[in-house]
Short mmCIF file of C-alpha atoms in Angstrom, two decimals:
data_model
loop_
_atom_site.label_atom_id
_atom_site.label_comp_id
_atom_site.label_asym_id
_atom_site.label_seq_id
_atom_site.Cartn_x
_atom_site.Cartn_y
_atom_site.Cartn_z
CA MET A 1 25.59 41.95 149.62
CA LYS A 2 26.39 41.25 145.90
CA LYS A 3 24.61 43.76 144.40
CA THR A 4 26.76 46.21 146.80
CA VAL A 5 29.95 44.68 146.39
CA LEU A 6 29.39 44.65 141.92
CA THR A 7 28.48 48.76 142.98
CA ILE A 8 31.53 49.32 144.34
CA PHE A 9 34.06 47.45 141.65
CA LEU A 10 32.28 49.18 139.00
CA LEU A 11 32.81 52.29 140.84
CA MET A 12 36.40 51.71 141.32
CA ILE A 13 36.91 50.80 137.68
CA ALA A 14 34.87 54.52 136.72
CA THR A 15 37.52 56.30 139.00
CA VAL A 16 40.34 54.25 137.25
CA THR A 17 39.44 55.24 133.82
CA PHE A 18 39.10 58.77 134.58
CA ALA A 19 42.06 59.19 136.68
CA VAL A 20 43.95 58.19 132.87
CA ASP A 21 41.95 59.74 130.88
CA ALA A 22 42.92 63.13 133.31
CA ASP A 23 46.97 61.47 133.14
CA SER A 24 46.61 61.65 129.63
CA VAL A 25 45.04 64.94 129.16
CA TYR A 26 47.02 66.76 131.39
CA GLN A 27 50.57 65.00 129.28
CA GLU A 28 49.13 66.22 126.36
CA LYS A 29 48.26 69.59 127.74
CA GLU A 30 52.12 69.35 128.63
CA TYR A 31 53.47 68.77 125.78
CA GLN A 32 51.11 71.23 123.70
CA LYS A 33 52.52 73.86 126.07
CA TYR A 34 56.13 72.84 125.19
CA VAL A 35 55.76 72.87 121.55
CA ASN A 36 54.00 75.74 121.44
CA ASP A 37 56.72 77.86 124.06
CA ILE A 38 59.46 76.92 121.69
CA GLY A 39 57.59 77.71 118.50
CA VAL A 40 55.79 81.04 119.84
CA LYS A 41 59.80 82.32 120.73
CA ILE A 42 61.24 81.50 117.60
CA LEU A 43 57.52 83.38 115.89
CA ASN A 44 58.50 86.50 118.25
CA THR A 45 62.19 86.85 118.07
CA ASN A 46 62.25 86.64 114.53
CA LYS A 47 59.35 89.23 113.91
CA ILE A 48 57.50 86.76 111.71
CA THR A 49 54.30 88.73 110.95
CA LYS A 50 52.88 86.23 110.04
CA HIS A 51 49.72 84.23 112.11
CA ILE A 52 50.97 80.46 112.10
CA ILE A 53 49.94 77.62 114.81
CA PHE A 54 51.64 75.49 116.88
CA THR A 55 49.41 71.47 117.56
CA TYR A 56 50.59 68.77 119.70
CA GLN A 57 48.87 65.89 117.94
CA LYS A 58 49.74 62.29 119.78
CA GLY A 59 49.57 59.35 117.62
CA ASP A 60 51.51 58.42 114.53
CA TYR A 61 52.66 61.41 111.61
CA LYS A 62 50.28 60.75 108.97
CA LYS A 63 51.10 61.61 105.68
CA THR A 64 48.24 63.73 103.59
CA ILE A 65 47.90 65.48 100.13
CA ASN A 66 47.32 69.09 102.17
CA ASP A 67 49.98 69.38 104.21
CA PRO A 68 48.65 72.01 107.03
CA THR A 69 51.82 73.17 107.86
CA ILE A 70 51.79 75.38 104.07
CA SER A 71 47.86 74.55 103.27
CA LYS A 72 46.90 76.17 106.99
CA ARG A 73 50.08 77.47 108.23
CA GLN A 74 49.36 75.08 111.15
CA ILE A 75 52.57 72.75 112.69
CA ILE A 76 51.64 69.69 113.86
CA VAL A 77 54.08 67.92 115.58
CA TYR A 78 52.66 64.49 116.48
CA GLY A 79 53.84 62.04 119.39
CA GLU A 80 55.58 59.63 116.68
CA HIS A 81 58.31 62.92 116.14
CA PHE A 82 58.55 63.23 120.10
CA LYS A 83 60.58 59.69 119.99
CA TYR A 84 63.46 61.15 118.02
CA ILE A 85 63.90 65.32 119.73
CA GLU A 86 65.34 65.11 123.15
CA ASN A 87 66.25 68.48 123.69
CA ASP A 88 65.27 72.07 123.21
CA ASP A 89 67.52 72.54 120.13
CA GLU A 90 66.09 69.78 118.55
CA MET A 91 62.61 70.81 118.57
CA ALA A 92 63.24 74.44 117.63
CA ALA A 93 64.83 72.77 114.55
CA PHE A 94 61.79 70.73 113.84
CA LEU A 95 59.33 73.66 114.31
CA ALA A 96 61.58 76.51 112.90
CA GLN A 97 62.22 74.49 109.43
CA LYS A 98 58.55 73.93 109.71
CA ILE A 99 57.51 77.84 110.56
CA SER A 100 60.25 78.85 107.32
CA LEU A 101 57.75 76.81 105.06
CA ALA A 102 54.56 78.32 106.77
CA ALA A 103 55.87 81.76 106.45
CA LYS A 104 56.87 81.61 102.59
CA SER A 105 53.34 80.21 101.74
CA TYR A 106 52.00 83.93 102.63
CA ASP A 107 54.65 85.31 99.81
CA GLY A 108 53.56 86.98 96.72
CA GLU A 109 50.48 86.87 94.55
CA TRP A 110 46.77 85.18 95.49
CA GLY A 111 47.40 85.83 99.15
CA GLY A 112 50.37 83.09 98.77
CA LEU A 113 48.40 80.30 96.98
CA VAL A 114 50.74 80.30 94.23
CA SER A 115 53.53 80.04 96.65
CA VAL A 116 51.78 77.30 98.43
CA THR A 117 51.62 75.44 94.41
CA GLN A 118 55.49 75.84 93.81
CA ILE A 119 56.15 74.04 97.62
CA LYS A 120 53.99 71.42 96.85
CA GLY A 121 55.57 71.50 93.14
CA ALA A 122 59.20 71.85 93.87
CA PRO A 123 59.44 70.28 96.88
CA LYS A 124 63.95 69.81 96.50
CA LYS A 125 64.33 73.66 95.75
CA TYR A 126 62.06 74.45 99.02
CA GLU A 127 63.32 72.10 101.11
CA ILE A 128 66.74 73.59 101.41
CA PHE A 129 65.42 76.93 101.62
CA ALA A 130 63.85 75.70 104.52
CA ASP A 131 66.65 74.45 106.31
CA LYS A 132 68.86 77.80 105.61
CA ARG A 133 66.13 79.53 106.68
CA ALA A 134 65.61 77.30 110.28
CA VAL A 135 68.96 77.71 111.13
CA ASP A 136 69.08 81.69 110.61
CA TYR A 137 65.54 81.35 112.85
CA MET A 138 67.06 79.35 115.47
CA VAL A 139 70.24 81.32 116.08
CA THR A 140 68.02 84.35 116.34
CA ALA A 141 65.73 82.63 119.17
CA GLY A 142 69.20 81.34 120.88
CA TYR A 143 69.08 77.87 120.25
CA ASN A 144 72.34 75.91 118.70
CA PRO A 145 71.54 75.12 114.91
CA ILE A 146 73.75 72.06 115.07
CA GLY A 147 70.63 70.75 116.53
CA LEU A 148 69.09 70.59 112.86
CA ILE A 149 71.96 68.43 112.21
CA THR A 150 71.35 65.84 114.90
CA LEU A 151 67.94 65.80 114.47
CA MET A 152 67.83 65.27 110.80
CA ASN A 153 70.72 62.64 111.00
CA LYS A 154 68.55 60.21 113.44
CA SER A 155 65.22 60.64 111.87
CA LYS A 156 65.29 61.57 108.47
CA PRO A 157 66.10 58.75 106.13
CA GLN A 158 68.17 58.10 103.29
CA ASN A 159 66.30 57.07 100.31
CA VAL A 160 67.26 55.36 97.25
CA PHE A 161 65.61 57.54 94.90
CA ASP A 162 65.72 60.92 96.46
CA LYS A 163 68.93 62.04 93.83
CA VAL A 164 66.50 61.61 90.70
CA LEU A 165 62.70 62.28 92.72
CA PHE A 166 60.86 64.80 94.48
CA HIS A 167 62.88 65.51 97.58
CA ASN A 168 67.40 65.84 98.42
CA PRO A 169 69.39 63.00 99.76
CA THR A 170 69.41 63.68 103.83
CA SER A 171 73.59 63.52 103.39
CA LYS A 172 73.39 66.48 101.11
CA ARG A 173 70.62 68.64 103.24
CA MET A 174 73.16 68.12 106.51
CA ALA A 175 76.28 69.13 104.32
CA ILE A 176 74.07 72.39 103.25
CA ILE A 177 72.70 73.09 106.62
CA TYR A 178 76.71 72.75 107.98
CA GLU A 179 78.30 74.44 105.32
CA TYR A 180 75.73 77.57 106.23
CA ILE A 181 76.60 76.91 109.62
CA TYR A 182 80.21 77.54 109.12
CA THR A 183 79.77 80.23 106.50
CA LYS A 184 77.51 82.48 108.66
CA TYR A 185 77.55 81.15 112.36
CA PRO A 186 81.34 79.84 113.31
CA TYR A 187 80.65 79.88 116.49
CA TYR A 188 78.02 77.16 116.73
CA ILE A 189 80.96 75.04 114.98
CA VAL A 190 84.21 76.33 117.10
CA ASN A 191 82.18 76.20 120.34
CA ASN A 192 79.99 73.03 119.69
CA PRO A 193 78.20 70.85 122.73
CA TYR A 194 77.24 68.53 120.49
CA ILE A 195 81.13 67.17 119.82
CA ASN A 196 80.75 64.27 121.71
CA ASP A 197 76.84 63.45 120.96
CA PRO A 198 76.62 60.03 119.49
CA ASP A 199 74.61 61.14 116.61
CA TYR A 200 76.58 64.59 115.96
CA GLN A 201 79.64 62.04 115.96
CA ASN A 202 77.82 59.71 113.88
CA PHE A 203 76.69 62.98 111.01
CA LEU A 204 80.67 63.70 111.08
CA LEU A 205 81.35 59.90 110.17
CA ASN A 206 79.14 59.48 107.56
CA SER A 207 79.87 63.40 106.14
CA VAL A 208 83.49 62.83 105.70
CA GLU A 209 83.53 63.02 101.66
CA ASN A 210 81.21 66.28 101.94
CA ARG A 211 83.12 67.98 104.50
CA ALA A 212 86.51 67.00 102.53
CA LYS A 213 84.64 68.66 99.74
CA LEU A 214 84.24 72.24 101.77
CA LYS A 215 87.76 72.10 103.46
CA GLN A 216 88.77 71.49 99.38
CA LYS A 217 87.03 74.86 98.33
CA ILE A 218 88.23 76.56 101.28
CA GLU A 219 91.51 75.82 101.21
CA SER A 220 91.03 76.85 97.38
CA GLY A 221 88.89 80.10 97.93
CA SER A 222 86.45 79.19 95.33
CA LYS A 223 83.05 80.12 95.24
CA ASP A 224 81.69 77.04 93.26
CA LYS A 225 78.87 75.54 94.55
CA ILE A 226 80.15 72.32 96.01
CA LYS A 227 77.84 68.81 94.37
CA TYR A 228 77.20 67.07 97.78
CA GLU A 229 76.37 63.92 97.64
CA MET B 1 86.34 44.54 152.67
CA ASN B 2 87.54 41.92 149.46
CA ARG B 3 83.82 42.66 148.15
CA TYR B 4 84.96 46.80 148.64
CA ILE B 5 88.41 46.55 146.80
CA LEU B 6 86.58 44.67 143.78
CA LEU B 7 83.78 47.09 143.40
CA ILE B 8 86.72 50.14 143.45
CA LEU B 9 88.35 48.24 141.06
CA ILE B 10 85.51 47.65 138.19
CA VAL B 11 84.32 50.99 138.72
CA ILE B 12 88.56 51.74 137.97
CA CYS B 13 88.23 49.29 134.96
CA PHE B 14 85.09 50.89 133.41
CA SER B 15 86.13 54.51 133.93
CA LEU B 16 89.39 53.63 131.70
CA VAL B 17 87.56 52.20 128.89
CA THR B 18 85.12 55.13 128.84
CA GLN B 19 88.10 56.68 128.68
CA ALA B 20 89.46 54.99 125.95
CA ASN B 21 86.03 55.21 124.23
CA ALA B 22 85.79 58.62 124.80
CA ASN B 23 89.39 58.97 123.23
CA GLU B 24 88.47 57.06 119.89
CA LEU B 25 85.69 60.31 119.80
CA LEU B 26 85.78 61.98 115.87
CA LYS B 27 87.06 65.58 115.32
CA ASP B 28 85.94 68.44 113.36
CA ASP B 29 88.77 69.26 111.96
CA LEU B 30 87.21 72.22 110.10
CA ALA B 31 86.58 73.53 113.17
CA ASP B 32 90.32 72.59 114.55
CA THR B 33 92.15 73.99 111.57
CA LYS B 34 90.55 76.92 109.99
CA LEU B 35 88.53 78.15 112.28
CA LYS B 36 91.28 78.11 115.36
CA GLU B 37 92.66 81.11 114.68
CA GLN B 38 89.50 83.33 113.59
CA GLU B 39 88.57 85.48 116.42
CA ILE B 40 84.37 84.46 116.20
CA ALA B 41 81.83 86.80 118.20
CA LYS B 42 78.72 84.75 119.17
CA PRO B 43 75.88 86.28 117.27
CA ASN B 44 73.37 88.40 118.34
CA ILE B 45 70.17 86.78 120.03
CA ASN B 46 67.16 88.76 120.40
CA THR B 47 64.87 87.83 123.51
CA ASN B 48 63.99 91.89 124.83
CA TYR B 49 61.39 92.91 122.24
CA ASN B 50 57.79 94.34 122.78
CA TYR B 51 56.08 94.94 119.67
CA LEU B 52 53.14 97.07 121.15
CA ASP B 53 53.81 99.98 118.84
CA THR B 54 52.23 100.18 115.60
CA ASP B 55 54.81 103.39 114.38
CA CYS B 56 56.42 102.29 110.59
CA VAL B 57 58.79 104.37 108.90
CA ILE B 58 59.46 103.30 104.72
CA ILE B 59 63.36 104.02 104.28
CA PRO B 60 63.59 102.97 100.70
CA ILE B 61 67.23 102.38 99.68
CA LYS B 62 68.98 101.64 96.40
CA ILE B 63 71.67 99.53 95.71
CA THR B 64 75.09 100.87 94.27
CA LYS B 65 76.04 97.73 91.79
CA LYS B 66 73.35 95.26 90.12
CA ILE B 67 73.46 91.19 91.69
CA SER B 68 71.28 88.29 90.14
CA THR B 69 70.71 84.74 91.17
CA ALA B 70 72.49 83.82 87.86
CA GLY B 71 74.43 84.98 84.88
CA LYS B 72 76.88 87.69 85.31
CA TYR B 73 75.88 89.27 88.26
CA LYS B 74 75.12 86.23 89.69
CA THR B 75 75.74 87.14 94.23
CA LEU B 76 76.59 85.10 96.30
CA GLU B 77 75.30 84.00 100.03
CA GLY B 78 77.41 85.72 102.60
CA ASN B 79 78.09 88.51 99.96
CA GLU B 80 78.23 92.09 101.21
CA LEU B 81 76.22 94.59 99.63
CA GLU B 82 76.04 98.36 99.52
CA PHE B 83 73.00 100.68 99.15
CA PHE B 84 72.72 104.02 99.48
CA VAL B 85 68.78 105.97 101.27
CA SER B 86 67.24 107.30 98.15
CA GLU B 87 65.56 110.32 99.99
CA ASP B 88 65.12 112.02 103.20
CA VAL B 89 63.14 110.25 105.77
CA TYR B 90 61.02 111.41 108.64
CA TYR B 91 59.52 110.77 111.93
CA ASN B 92 57.63 112.83 114.10
CA GLU B 93 59.01 115.72 111.72
CA LYS B 94 62.40 114.92 112.56
CA LEU B 95 65.10 113.60 110.26
CA LEU B 96 65.53 110.20 111.11
CA VAL B 97 68.64 109.71 108.17
CA SER B 98 69.45 111.78 105.22
CA LYS B 99 69.62 110.89 101.86
CA ASP B 100 72.51 109.61 100.03
CA THR B 101 73.61 107.75 104.11
CA LYS B 102 75.06 104.45 102.82
CA VAL B 103 73.91 100.90 104.08
CA THR B 104 74.91 97.95 103.88
CA ALA B 105 73.57 94.31 104.16
CA LYS B 106 74.55 90.96 103.23
CA VAL B 107 72.63 88.05 100.62
CA GLU B 108 71.24 85.61 103.39
CA ILE B 109 69.88 83.04 101.13
CA LEU B 110 69.43 83.11 97.20
CA THR B 111 67.32 80.75 95.54
CA THR B 112 67.84 79.86 92.10
CA LYS B 113 64.84 79.92 89.62
CA GLY B 114 62.84 77.00 88.81
CA ILE B 115 61.01 74.70 86.31
CA SER B 116 57.06 75.38 86.41
CA GLY B 117 58.17 79.19 85.97
CA ILE B 118 59.81 79.40 89.41
CA PRO B 119 61.50 82.84 90.20
CA GLY B 120 64.84 83.06 91.68
CA GLU B 121 64.78 84.82 94.80
CA ILE B 122 67.46 87.15 96.44
CA SER B 123 67.03 87.32 100.61
CA ILE B 124 68.79 89.96 102.09
CA SER B 125 69.55 90.78 105.87
CA ASP B 126 71.76 92.07 108.47
CA PHE B 127 70.86 95.70 107.15
CA GLN B 128 73.62 98.34 108.62
CA ILE B 129 72.46 101.97 108.61
CA PRO B 130 74.72 104.74 110.76
CA GLY B 131 72.33 106.01 113.77
CA LEU B 132 70.01 103.22 113.33
CA ASP B 133 69.03 100.04 115.73
CA SER B 134 69.59 97.28 112.95
CA SER B 135 67.58 95.30 115.39
CA LYS B 136 64.26 97.53 114.78
CA ILE B 137 64.64 96.61 110.43
CA LEU B 138 61.94 93.89 109.58
CA GLU B 139 64.28 91.73 107.84
CA PRO B 140 64.31 89.77 105.25
CA VAL B 141 64.37 92.01 102.31
CA THR B 142 63.65 89.93 99.39
CA LYS B 143 63.84 90.37 96.08
CA ARG B 144 61.81 87.73 93.35
CA GLY B 145 62.60 86.99 89.78
CA GLN B 146 59.11 87.20 87.42
CA ASN B 147 56.70 84.58 88.82
CA ARG B 148 55.46 82.71 85.32
CA THR B 149 54.01 80.03 87.41
CA LEU B 150 50.86 82.63 87.32
CA TRP B 151 49.93 82.21 83.65
CA ILE B 152 51.70 78.74 83.54
CA LEU B 153 49.32 76.96 85.75
CA PRO B 154 45.91 78.39 84.03
CA VAL B 155 47.72 77.20 80.67
CA LYS B 156 48.96 74.12 81.62
CA TRP B 157 45.15 73.45 83.13
CA ALA B 158 43.96 74.18 80.24
CA LEU B 159 46.18 71.47 77.68
CA THR B 160 45.90 68.74 80.38
CA PRO B 161 43.14 67.42 78.11
CA LEU B 162 45.57 67.07 74.95
CA PRO B 163 48.27 64.59 77.15
CA PRO B 164 51.11 65.81 76.74
CA LEU B 165 50.99 69.12 75.43
CA GLY B 166 50.13 70.05 79.45
CA SER B 167 53.45 68.84 80.73
CA PHE B 168 55.39 70.92 78.13
CA THR B 169 54.42 73.54 80.06
CA ASN B 170 56.57 72.50 83.14
CA ILE B 171 59.71 73.40 81.37
CA ILE B 172 59.42 76.66 81.48
CA VAL B 173 61.56 78.50 83.62
CA GLY B 174 60.46 81.61 86.30
CA GLY B 175 62.91 84.87 86.31
CA ASP B 176 65.81 85.47 87.53
CA GLY B 177 65.52 87.48 90.79
CA VAL B 178 67.35 90.62 89.99
CA ILE B 179 68.44 93.99 92.06
CA LYS B 180 69.28 96.81 89.91
CA PRO B 181 70.66 100.14 90.89
CA SER B 182 67.45 101.67 89.63
CA HIS B 183 64.96 99.46 91.53
CA THR B 184 64.26 100.73 95.44
CA LEU B 185 63.50 98.35 97.75
CA LYS B 186 61.32 99.53 101.22
CA LEU B 187 62.91 98.74 104.37
CA HIS B 188 60.62 99.17 107.65
CA TYR B 189 62.14 100.48 110.41
CA TYR B 190 59.76 100.67 113.55
CA PRO B 191 61.45 102.82 115.66
CA ASN B 192 59.64 102.37 119.13
CA TRP B 193 60.18 98.60 118.97
#
């Protein structure tokens, strides 16, 4: 009798474990499909002729020396990233920015090896390039580029040493993106569904000084590059 | 009955508080002032495509005025550029576009030159050629300056055992991205996309 009860108990545990695993696999497949659908849409609509793949990976982002975005042209979306992504625009923003770097890594001599070295050696320069290109990619694919600002506002920290080290301050990047959208795609500034979004409102709040600089530039008709903070 | 009245009062109070908070939202003054009077069209979205066909026609074009990423001929993002088709272009033995046809485009992104030999780069998009469908042109077209990283890297590695000589190579910058009237840019036009 005891043996039978034990066998039934063990079988029940095995069934529950299998069901949990199956759920987890199914959920991962769903995430993978979501990431892939948006990524491939950006590639196709923008006529990006380079081979780039998209992978969903559960867990936290692990920084490696060999960034697969440019070394393998494989864009990995970690579970940690999903914490910040609230809609398709923001997912498209995340992917578009990575796609622009992955596509850039194909350029030039030695099958893109020199470009990869340059992107790694001068991330500050190519960050701005990737942000602007991401805006273009999003618009062509039918996503709202303001999603890039909201995603960045909530997910990118403003490090103390950014100004003097290898990355641009997040506030500067967001201001440059805003100016790029204002100049090239003003439709999204005027018809802005994010205007009541708390993250966009927070961007408006923390970018008051930078937007005032842009306003001054527009009013004066100046063509000079703005020194955003 | 009293409970219902209390519930309704609570809902009304909540709505008023929410409304008050909504009124406190910041406005985007650039959208409300500078852009309000302009007529702004929705940008084109490219969702209808079919890449089955591999036919590609190269359209050679030349710029009318020299542009650069820096210096006297420095251009800016968003600037309109003027090109012309430098020779007759045929597709299936029919004239697709004739020589000297005017072509317009816009500067999309400018990347300035950087240390370690990184070149300046001009990205151009939004090509408009009379009689041709712009959505069938592969964009952007880019023109880079001299990529000095190609020789700086080997020199840097060779000098690394003699510090700090290797690091000195970092200060060498790349060439500016320049497009002169003598340069020919090649547009890839896919007539059946």
